[in-house]
Amino acid sequence: MRMIVSDSDSSSATAHRSRTHSPSLLSSPPPSSPSPSPSSLLQPLDPPPDRAPTMASVAESLSELDIAGGWAASAPLGLRNNLRALSPDQVELAKMLLETGQSHVFEHWADPGVDDDRKKAFFEQVARLDTSYPGGLASYIKTARELLADSKAGKNPFDGFKPSVPNGEVLTFAEDNFINFEETGVKEARKAAFVLVAGGLGERLGYNGIKVALPAETTSGRCFLQYYIESILALQEASCRLAEDGSGTQIPFVIMTSDDTHARTLRLLESNSYFGMQPSQVKLLKQEKVACLGDNDARLALDPQDKYKIQTKPHGHGDVHALLYSSGLLNLWHDAGVKWVLFFQDTNGLLFKGIPASLGVSAIRQFHVNSLAVPRKAKEAIGGITKLTHADGRTMVINVEYNQLDPLLRATGHPDGDVNDETGFSPFPGNINQLILELGPYIEELKKTGGAIKEFVNPKYKDASKTAFKSSTRLECMMQDYPKTLPPTARVGFTVMDTWLAYAPVKNNPEDAAKVPKGNPYHSATSGEMAIYRANSLILRKAGAQVGDPVRQVFNGQEVEVWPRIVWKPKWGLTFSDIRRKVSSSCSVSQKSSLLLNGNDIFIEDLSLDGALVINAGEEAEVTVKGKVENEGWILESIDYKDASLPEEIRIRGFRINKAEHLEKTYEGPGKFCLEA
Ligand code: UGB
């Protein structure tokens, strides 16, 4: 199915600049005919025959635009010489650029007849930048000028606000209230939609592919996207099973992509049959980049390789709200009975372990906004959830980004800034950027804002005079800033969970990770994988199993705990109650072991494992596992991340698995089976 949200009539040759946000919205499977891209809004040289303006109408439009005198008289020569070759729309755009102080973009323009294709492409790009930003390019430039002036003046964006530690729901895994919240969360899941923001390239990670294609761990080799989809499907199945009316629901799944990630994300889905999801369940929304700014006057930066092109950079994950709103999906979901929208990021392999309980918190506490959080180490590169109280009495509970928390604290009577307290952690819970929004109030808010999120600018100045930038900058926005415009009546809360359970992102390359201050998390591919083994081992321990203590090993210069490599399909263990039902206290798994559970109804009874065991069970196979399994197992071997003969996804971990020996059993079913070793 193809979804078009922008007004397709606006693709006519004579269309005037639209003031609505019209993103490229692509659904999956890909449309059979090409989507109208914003670039099709302008067709100066070869409009379709039925839309082709006549010579007389062009002349009329141009005279209306007054290209002979007025504004055009003061235009740079490069533009003036080309004016008569431009379409009325292009003239309009040129005028807007001059009015917003951008005449420099035309200064080097060649005479008519030279570089005409590049000039056409220039206007297509300007039209795209104009239509894809709420309020248009002029509004972008105006905001940029204001924010750059604030930045130069060193203005604190939180001026007048005092930070304090807010109250929220703090959960401890496996306690009774955690189990109750999980149960409620699973019931609610059939009324949820999931949104993954995956437009970022992950430059910090130094990986050339898209991050969602990286294996979350290398024991099963399951990539992040597969893990997310299988987890959503597991929730869908469990939730529908509990539905009183017995109705089946398909949980919608949106992925926000960008030009950097779109094609590869689609390819990953298609070449893996959407990892078991119905293609119609998945929608890709592509965010556009925004124009770069070269100086404090918000003069647009031209691409150093192509003077007919404006340099662009990503606008940040905050785009997701405007994209969702303008796509029309939110209303469709609302009409279909969806109540919750869950937002999440691209590389957290523990993500879904915290989802059922936090969705339960949203439902029971009736939170319009629920931010998931973990205890935060001071200076850790995650935002802090903070209560801000203004001198005039206004308050809000909001994420203060990691680079802003320290200056804010110092400016408000905390001379040491962002430091740990006596618990060894920052008093501000760490934002892991998983948000649960209640759909009804979310739609109401977006009707007012169109999904526009308060932006910020972060120029890197050449020197203390703050008059020049080291490189061009741009405006950015963050999805967690959504609550900033909410009224004080909005129910904004958060849920804190144990880090070991819910948060292990993969963001840093090996060299940077190795330099992280001692005691702070590495957030690397190495630590992300080890965190999955640790969480699964700790969960099995909580369920009663005896799981060997970890050993400490160094990979890629990072010292990590190596626990047994226990991995299961999301369907096997969606909640703690599920897992407890499937594992008996008389089983044991030694540190050197690997246990891979590829099935749903696998019951671990009196298993004693010292080696590697793989169990594959079909949908209708119920397998009970008993006895002693001993073999050489799967051994972790250190590798050098600089060894270019190895694949990048292995190098960034610093180890590979040598599958020396294992026992593998497969049960297709239907039926009951017993593996008695
Ligand atoms: N992303 C997009 O989809 N589009 C963009 O334009 C940019 C990013 P980063 P960072 O949980 O660890 C966030 O770069 O700077 C996607 C929070 O702001 O990984 O580490 C991208 O694909 C911070 O408060 O974000 O900071 C990825 O999925 C803290 O919570 C996601 O956005 C931190 O994450 C995040 O991009 C964290």
Coordinates of C-alpha atoms in Angstrom, one line a residue, residues 169-671:
E169 CA 8.4 5.2 39.5
V170 CA 11.5 3.2 40.5
L171 CA 11.2 -0.5 39.7
T172 CA 13.3 -3.4 40.9
F173 CA 13.4 -6.4 38.6
A174 CA 11.4 -9.4 39.8
E175 CA 9.8 -7.7 42.7
D176 CA 6.0 -8.1 43.0
N177 CA 5.1 -4.7 41.7
F178 CA 7.5 -5.2 38.7
I179 CA 5.7 -8.5 37.9
N180 CA 2.3 -6.7 38.2
F181 CA 3.4 -3.9 35.9
E182 CA 4.7 -6.4 33.4
E183 CA 1.3 -8.2 33.4
T184 CA -0.6 -5.0 32.8
G185 CA 1.9 -3.9 30.1
V186 CA 1.5 -7.1 28.2
K187 CA -2.3 -6.7 28.3
E188 CA -1.9 -3.1 27.0
A189 CA 0.5 -4.0 24.2
R190 CA -2.1 -4.8 21.7
K191 CA -3.1 -1.1 21.9
A192 CA 0.4 0.0 21.2
A193 CA 2.4 1.2 18.2
F194 CA 6.2 1.2 18.1
V195 CA 8.4 3.9 16.5
L196 CA 12.1 3.3 16.0
V197 CA 14.2 6.4 15.2
A198 CA 17.0 5.1 12.9
G199 CA 18.0 8.1 10.8
G200 CA 21.4 8.5 12.5
L201 CA 24.5 7.1 10.9
G202 CA 26.4 6.5 14.1
E203 CA 29.5 8.3 13.2
R204 CA 30.8 7.8 16.8
L205 CA 30.7 4.1 16.4
G206 CA 32.9 4.2 13.3
Y207 CA 30.8 1.5 11.6
N208 CA 30.1 1.8 7.9
G209 CA 26.8 0.0 7.7
I210 CA 23.4 0.9 9.3
K211 CA 23.4 0.3 13.0
V212 CA 20.2 -1.7 13.1
A213 CA 21.9 -4.3 10.9
L214 CA 24.6 -5.0 13.5
P215 CA 24.3 -8.2 15.4
A216 CA 23.1 -7.4 18.9
E217 CA 25.2 -10.4 20.0
T218 CA 27.2 -12.9 18.0
T219 CA 26.0 -16.1 19.8
S220 CA 22.8 -16.1 17.8
G221 CA 23.9 -13.5 15.3
R222 CA 20.5 -11.8 15.6
C223 CA 20.7 -8.2 14.4
F224 CA 19.1 -5.3 16.3
L225 CA 16.3 -4.9 13.8
Q226 CA 15.5 -8.6 14.0
Y227 CA 15.5 -8.4 17.8
Y228 CA 13.1 -5.5 17.8
I229 CA 10.7 -7.0 15.3
E230 CA 10.7 -10.4 17.1
S231 CA 10.1 -8.6 20.4
I232 CA 7.1 -6.7 19.0
L233 CA 5.7 -9.9 17.5
A234 CA 6.1 -11.7 20.9
L235 CA 4.3 -8.9 22.6
Q236 CA 1.6 -8.9 20.0
E237 CA 1.0 -12.6 20.3
A238 CA 1.0 -12.6 24.1
S239 CA -1.2 -9.6 24.3
C240 CA -3.8 -10.9 21.8
R241 CA -3.9 -14.2 23.8
L242 CA -5.0 -12.2 26.8
A243 CA -7.6 -10.1 24.9
E244 CA -11.1 -10.8 26.3
D245 CA -12.7 -10.6 22.8
G246 CA -10.0 -12.9 21.5
S247 CA -9.4 -10.6 18.6
G248 CA -6.0 -10.6 16.8
T249 CA -4.3 -7.2 16.3
Q250 CA -1.2 -6.3 14.4
I251 CA 1.0 -3.9 16.3
P252 CA 2.1 -1.1 13.9
F253 CA 5.8 -0.5 13.6
V254 CA 7.3 2.7 12.1
I255 CA 10.9 3.2 11.4
M256 CA 12.2 6.8 10.9
T257 CA 15.0 6.7 8.3
S258 CA 17.1 9.4 6.6
D259 CA 18.9 9.5 3.2
D260 CA 21.8 7.9 5.0
T261 CA 19.9 4.9 6.2
H262 CA 16.7 4.5 4.2
A263 CA 17.7 2.3 1.3
R264 CA 19.7 0.0 3.4
T265 CA 17.0 -0.4 6.1
L266 CA 14.5 -1.3 3.4
R267 CA 16.9 -3.8 1.9
L268 CA 17.5 -5.4 5.2
L269 CA 13.8 -5.8 5.8
E270 CA 13.1 -7.1 2.3
S271 CA 16.0 -9.5 2.2
N272 CA 14.8 -11.0 5.5
S273 CA 11.1 -11.2 4.8
Y274 CA 10.6 -8.4 7.4
F275 CA 11.9 -10.8 10.0
G276 CA 8.4 -12.4 10.2
M277 CA 6.4 -9.2 10.4
Q278 CA 3.7 -8.5 7.8
P279 CA 5.2 -6.0 5.4
S280 CA 2.0 -3.9 5.7
Q281 CA 2.7 -3.6 9.5
V282 CA 5.9 -1.7 8.8
K283 CA 6.1 1.9 7.6
L284 CA 9.2 3.8 6.8
L285 CA 9.2 7.6 7.3
K286 CA 12.2 9.3 5.9
Q287 CA 13.4 12.5 7.5
E288 CA 15.0 15.3 5.4
K289 CA 18.3 16.9 6.3
V290 CA 18.4 20.7 7.1
A291 CA 20.5 23.5 5.6
C292 CA 23.9 24.2 7.2
L293 CA 24.8 27.6 8.4
G294 CA 28.1 29.2 7.8
D295 CA 28.2 32.1 10.2
N296 CA 26.3 33.9 13.0
D297 CA 24.1 35.7 10.4
A298 CA 22.7 32.3 9.5
R299 CA 24.1 32.5 6.0
L300 CA 23.6 29.2 4.3
A301 CA 26.8 27.2 3.8
L302 CA 27.5 26.0 0.3
D303 CA 28.9 22.5 -0.4
P304 CA 32.7 22.9 -0.8
Q305 CA 32.6 20.4 -3.7
D306 CA 29.6 22.0 -5.5
K307 CA 28.9 25.7 -5.3
Y308 CA 25.3 25.1 -6.6
K309 CA 24.5 23.0 -3.6
I310 CA 23.6 23.9 0.0
Q311 CA 25.4 21.8 2.5
T312 CA 23.0 19.8 4.7
K313 CA 23.2 17.8 7.9
P314 CA 20.7 15.8 10.0
H315 CA 18.2 17.7 12.0
G316 CA 18.0 15.2 14.9
H317 CA 15.6 12.6 16.1
G318 CA 13.0 15.3 17.1
D319 CA 11.8 15.2 13.5
V320 CA 9.9 12.1 14.3
H321 CA 7.0 14.0 15.8
A322 CA 6.3 16.2 12.7
L323 CA 6.8 13.2 10.4
L324 CA 4.3 11.1 12.3
Y325 CA 1.8 14.0 12.5
S326 CA 2.0 14.9 8.8
S327 CA 1.9 11.3 7.8
G328 CA -1.7 10.9 9.0
L329 CA -0.8 7.7 10.8
L330 CA -1.6 9.0 14.2
N331 CA -5.3 9.5 13.4
L332 CA -5.4 6.1 11.6
W333 CA -4.0 4.5 14.7
H334 CA -6.4 6.4 17.0
D335 CA -9.4 5.2 14.9
A336 CA -8.1 1.6 15.1
G337 CA -8.0 1.7 18.9
V338 CA -4.3 2.4 19.5
K339 CA -3.7 4.0 22.8
W340 CA 0.1 4.1 23.3
V341 CA 3.0 5.1 21.1
L342 CA 6.4 3.8 22.1
F343 CA 9.6 5.5 20.8
F344 CA 13.0 3.9 20.9
Q345 CA 16.5 4.2 19.5
D346 CA 18.6 2.0 17.2
T347 CA 21.1 0.0 19.3
N348 CA 19.9 -1.0 22.7
G349 CA 20.0 -4.8 22.9
L350 CA 18.2 -4.8 26.3
L351 CA 15.4 -2.5 25.3
F352 CA 12.5 -4.8 25.4
K353 CA 13.3 -6.3 28.8
G354 CA 12.0 -3.1 30.3
I355 CA 9.1 -2.4 27.9
P356 CA 6.3 -4.6 29.4
A357 CA 6.8 -3.2 32.9
S358 CA 7.1 0.5 31.8
L359 CA 4.0 0.2 29.6
G360 CA 2.3 -1.1 32.7
V361 CA 3.5 2.0 34.6
S362 CA 2.1 4.2 31.8
A363 CA -1.3 2.5 32.0
I364 CA -1.6 2.3 35.8
R365 CA -0.2 5.8 36.5
Q366 CA -2.1 7.2 33.5
F367 CA 1.1 9.0 32.2
H368 CA 0.7 11.1 29.1
V369 CA 4.4 10.9 28.8
N370 CA 6.6 8.3 30.4
S371 CA 10.4 8.5 29.9
L372 CA 12.4 5.4 30.6
A373 CA 15.5 6.0 32.7
V374 CA 18.3 4.2 34.5
P375 CA 20.6 5.4 37.2
R376 CA 23.1 7.7 35.6
K377 CA 26.9 8.1 36.2
A378 CA 27.9 11.8 36.4
K379 CA 29.3 12.9 33.0
E380 CA 27.9 9.8 31.2
A381 CA 26.7 10.8 27.7
I382 CA 23.0 10.4 28.4
G383 CA 20.7 13.2 29.4
G384 CA 19.4 13.6 32.9
I385 CA 15.7 13.7 33.7
T386 CA 15.3 16.9 35.7
K387 CA 12.6 18.9 37.3
L388 CA 12.9 22.5 36.3
T389 CA 11.2 25.2 38.3
H390 CA 11.1 28.7 37.0
A391 CA 11.2 31.8 39.1
D392 CA 7.7 32.6 37.9
G393 CA 6.4 29.3 39.3
R394 CA 6.3 27.2 36.1
T395 CA 7.6 23.7 36.4
M396 CA 8.4 20.9 33.9
V397 CA 10.0 17.4 34.1
I398 CA 12.3 17.2 31.1
N399 CA 15.5 15.7 29.8
V400 CA 18.4 18.0 30.2
E401 CA 21.0 16.9 27.6
Y402 CA 24.3 15.7 28.9
N403 CA 26.3 18.7 27.6
Q404 CA 23.8 21.1 29.3
L405 CA 23.4 19.5 32.7
D406 CA 26.8 20.5 34.0
P407 CA 26.6 24.2 33.1
L408 CA 23.0 24.4 34.3
L409 CA 24.0 23.0 37.7
R410 CA 27.0 25.3 38.0
A411 CA 24.9 28.3 37.2
T412 CA 22.3 27.5 39.9
G413 CA 24.4 27.0 43.0
H414 CA 26.0 23.6 42.5
P415 CA 29.7 24.6 42.0
D416 CA 30.8 21.1 41.3
G417 CA 28.4 20.7 38.4
D418 CA 27.5 17.2 37.2
V419 CA 28.9 14.9 39.9
N420 CA 27.9 11.7 41.6
D421 CA 26.4 11.8 45.1
E422 CA 27.1 9.4 47.9
T423 CA 25.4 6.5 46.0
G424 CA 28.1 6.7 43.4
F425 CA 25.5 7.9 40.8
S426 CA 24.3 11.3 39.6
P427 CA 21.1 12.2 41.5
F428 CA 19.4 12.8 38.1
P429 CA 18.0 9.6 36.4
G430 CA 19.6 8.9 33.0
N431 CA 17.4 9.3 30.0
I432 CA 17.6 6.3 27.8
N433 CA 15.3 7.9 25.2
Q434 CA 12.6 5.4 25.2
L435 CA 9.3 7.3 25.5
I436 CA 5.8 6.1 25.9
L437 CA 3.2 8.6 24.9
E438 CA -0.5 8.3 25.3
L439 CA -1.9 8.7 21.8
G440 CA -5.0 10.9 22.5
P441 CA -3.2 13.7 24.3
Y442 CA -0.3 13.4 21.9
I443 CA -2.6 14.0 18.9
E444 CA -4.2 17.0 20.7
E445 CA -0.7 18.5 21.4
L446 CA 0.5 18.0 17.8
K447 CA -2.6 19.7 16.4
K448 CA -1.3 22.8 18.1
T449 CA 2.4 22.4 17.3
G450 CA 2.3 20.4 14.0
G451 CA 5.0 18.3 15.7
A452 CA 7.6 21.1 15.7
I453 CA 10.0 20.6 18.5
K454 CA 12.0 23.4 20.1
E455 CA 15.4 23.5 18.4
F456 CA 18.9 24.3 19.5
V457 CA 22.2 25.1 17.9
N458 CA 25.6 23.9 18.9
P459 CA 28.3 25.7 16.8
K460 CA 31.9 24.9 17.3
Y461 CA 33.6 28.4 17.4
K462 CA 37.1 29.0 16.1
D463 CA 38.0 31.1 19.1
A464 CA 36.7 33.0 22.1
S465 CA 35.4 35.9 20.0
K466 CA 32.7 33.5 18.7
T467 CA 32.7 35.2 15.4
A468 CA 33.6 32.2 13.2
F469 CA 32.8 28.5 13.2
K470 CA 35.3 25.7 12.8
S471 CA 32.8 24.0 10.4
S472 CA 29.3 24.8 9.4
T473 CA 26.5 24.1 11.9
R474 CA 22.7 23.6 11.8
L475 CA 19.6 23.6 13.9
E476 CA 18.8 20.4 15.7
C477 CA 15.9 19.0 17.7
M478 CA 15.5 16.0 20.0
M479 CA 12.4 13.7 20.4
Q480 CA 12.6 13.8 24.2
D481 CA 12.0 17.6 24.1
Y482 CA 8.4 17.0 23.1
P483 CA 7.1 17.7 26.7
K484 CA 8.6 21.2 26.6
T485 CA 5.4 22.7 25.1
L486 CA 3.0 20.7 27.2
P487 CA 0.6 22.5 29.6
P488 CA 1.3 22.1 33.4
T489 CA -1.7 19.8 33.6
A490 CA 0.0 17.1 31.4
R491 CA 0.9 14.0 33.3
V492 CA 4.6 13.7 32.7
G493 CA 6.4 10.9 34.5
F494 CA 9.2 8.5 34.2
T495 CA 10.2 5.0 35.1
V496 CA 13.6 4.1 36.4
M497 CA 14.9 0.5 35.9
D498 CA 18.1 -1.3 36.6
T499 CA 20.8 -0.5 34.0
W500 CA 21.8 -4.1 33.7
L501 CA 18.2 -4.9 32.7
A502 CA 17.3 -2.1 30.3
Y503 CA 20.2 -0.2 28.8
A504 CA 23.2 -1.1 26.8
P505 CA 23.6 1.0 23.7
V506 CA 26.2 0.5 21.1
K507 CA 27.5 4.0 20.2
N508 CA 31.3 4.3 20.7
N509 CA 34.1 3.0 18.6
P510 CA 36.8 0.8 20.3
E511 CA 39.4 3.6 20.7
D512 CA 36.9 6.1 22.3
A513 CA 35.4 3.4 24.4
A514 CA 38.8 2.4 25.8
K515 CA 39.3 6.0 26.9
V516 CA 36.0 6.2 28.9
P517 CA 36.7 7.2 32.5
K518 CA 37.0 4.2 34.8
G519 CA 33.7 3.1 36.2
N520 CA 31.7 4.7 33.4
P521 CA 30.0 2.5 30.8
Y522 CA 31.8 1.9 27.5
H523 CA 28.6 1.9 25.3
S524 CA 30.5 0.0 22.7
A525 CA 29.8 -3.1 20.6
T526 CA 31.9 -5.1 23.2
S527 CA 30.0 -3.9 26.2
G528 CA 26.6 -4.0 24.4
E529 CA 27.0 -7.7 23.7
M530 CA 28.4 -8.6 27.1
A531 CA 25.4 -6.7 28.7
I532 CA 23.0 -9.1 27.0
Y533 CA 24.7 -12.2 28.4
R534 CA 24.9 -10.5 31.8
A535 CA 21.2 -9.6 31.8
N536 CA 20.1 -13.1 30.7
S537 CA 22.3 -14.8 33.2
L538 CA 21.0 -12.5 36.0
I539 CA 17.4 -13.1 35.0
L540 CA 17.9 -16.9 35.0
R541 CA 19.5 -16.6 38.5
K542 CA 16.5 -14.7 39.7
A543 CA 14.3 -17.4 38.2
G544 CA 16.2 -19.9 40.4
A545 CA 18.9 -21.4 38.1
Q546 CA 22.5 -21.7 39.2
V547 CA 24.5 -19.6 36.8
G548 CA 28.3 -19.4 37.0
D549 CA 30.0 -16.3 38.1
P550 CA 31.5 -14.1 35.3
V551 CA 35.2 -13.8 34.6
R552 CA 36.9 -10.4 33.7
Q553 CA 38.5 -10.2 30.3
V554 CA 39.8 -7.3 28.2
F555 CA 38.7 -6.9 24.6
N556 CA 39.6 -3.8 22.5
G557 CA 41.2 -2.3 25.6
Q558 CA 37.9 -2.6 27.6
E559 CA 37.7 -4.7 30.7
V560 CA 34.3 -6.4 30.7
E561 CA 32.5 -9.2 32.7
V562 CA 32.1 -12.3 30.6
W563 CA 29.0 -14.3 31.7
P564 CA 27.8 -17.5 30.2
R565 CA 26.5 -16.7 26.7
I566 CA 22.8 -17.4 27.3
V567 CA 20.5 -16.1 24.6
W568 CA 16.8 -16.7 23.8
K569 CA 14.3 -15.8 21.2
P570 CA 12.2 -12.9 22.5
K571 CA 9.1 -15.2 22.4
W572 CA 10.7 -17.6 24.8
G573 CA 11.0 -15.1 27.6
L574 CA 8.9 -11.9 27.3
T575 CA 8.3 -11.4 31.0
F576 CA 9.9 -12.6 34.2
S577 CA 6.8 -14.7 34.9
D578 CA 7.2 -16.5 31.6
I579 CA 10.8 -17.2 32.3
R580 CA 10.2 -18.4 35.8
R581 CA 7.7 -20.9 34.5
K582 CA 10.2 -22.3 32.1
V583 CA 13.2 -22.7 34.3
S584 CA 13.5 -24.9 37.3
S585 CA 15.8 -24.3 40.2
S586 CA 17.7 -27.5 39.8
C587 CA 19.4 -26.5 36.5
S588 CA 22.9 -25.1 36.3
V589 CA 25.0 -23.3 33.6
S590 CA 28.7 -22.9 34.0
Q591 CA 30.6 -19.7 33.1
K592 CA 32.2 -21.2 30.0
S593 CA 28.8 -22.3 28.6
S594 CA 26.7 -21.1 25.7
L595 CA 22.9 -21.8 25.7
L596 CA 20.9 -20.8 22.7
L597 CA 17.1 -21.2 22.9
N598 CA 15.4 -20.9 19.5
G599 CA 11.9 -21.7 20.3
N600 CA 8.9 -20.8 22.5
D601 CA 7.9 -23.7 24.7
I602 CA 11.3 -24.9 25.9
F603 CA 11.4 -26.0 29.5
I604 CA 14.7 -26.2 31.2
E605 CA 14.4 -28.8 34.0
D606 CA 17.3 -30.6 35.5
L607 CA 19.9 -29.4 33.0
S608 CA 23.5 -29.2 34.0
L609 CA 25.4 -27.4 31.2
D610 CA 29.1 -27.1 30.8
G611 CA 29.7 -26.4 27.1
A612 CA 27.4 -25.3 24.3
L613 CA 23.8 -26.3 23.7
V614 CA 21.5 -25.2 21.0
I615 CA 17.8 -26.1 21.0
N616 CA 15.6 -25.3 18.0
A617 CA 11.9 -25.8 18.5
G618 CA 9.1 -25.2 16.0
E619 CA 5.9 -23.3 16.9
E620 CA 4.0 -26.4 18.0
A621 CA 6.9 -28.3 19.7
E622 CA 7.1 -28.4 23.5
V623 CA 10.5 -29.5 24.6
T624 CA 11.6 -30.4 28.1
V625 CA 15.4 -30.4 28.7
K626 CA 17.1 -32.6 31.3
G627 CA 20.5 -34.2 32.1
K628 CA 24.1 -33.3 31.7
V629 CA 25.6 -31.7 28.7
E630 CA 29.4 -31.4 28.6
N631 CA 31.5 -30.4 25.6
E632 CA 34.3 -28.1 24.6
G633 CA 31.8 -25.3 24.0
W634 CA 32.1 -22.0 22.1
I635 CA 35.2 -20.1 23.0
L636 CA 35.7 -16.4 22.9
E637 CA 38.9 -15.5 21.1
S638 CA 40.4 -12.0 21.3
I639 CA 41.1 -10.3 18.0
D640 CA 42.7 -7.0 17.1
Y641 CA 40.2 -4.4 15.9
K642 CA 42.8 -3.1 13.5
D643 CA 42.9 -6.5 11.7
A644 CA 41.3 -5.5 8.3
S645 CA 41.0 -9.1 7.2
L646 CA 38.0 -9.5 9.6
P647 CA 34.5 -8.1 9.1
E648 CA 33.9 -4.8 10.7
E649 CA 31.0 -6.0 12.9
I650 CA 33.5 -8.5 14.5
R651 CA 36.4 -6.1 14.8
I652 CA 34.4 -3.5 16.7
R653 CA 33.8 -6.2 19.4
G654 CA 37.4 -7.3 19.8
F655 CA 36.5 -11.0 20.0
R656 CA 35.0 -13.7 17.8
I657 CA 33.4 -17.0 18.7
N658 CA 35.2 -20.2 17.9
K659 CA 32.5 -22.8 17.8
A660 CA 34.7 -25.7 19.0
E661 CA 32.0 -28.1 20.0
H662 CA 28.3 -28.1 20.8
L663 CA 25.2 -30.2 21.0
E664 CA 22.3 -29.0 18.8
K665 CA 18.8 -30.5 18.8
T666 CA 15.9 -29.6 16.6
Y667 CA 12.2 -30.4 17.2
E668 CA 9.8 -29.4 14.5
G669 CA 6.7 -30.5 16.2
P670 CA 3.8 -30.6 16.7
G671 CA 4.1 -32.7 19.9

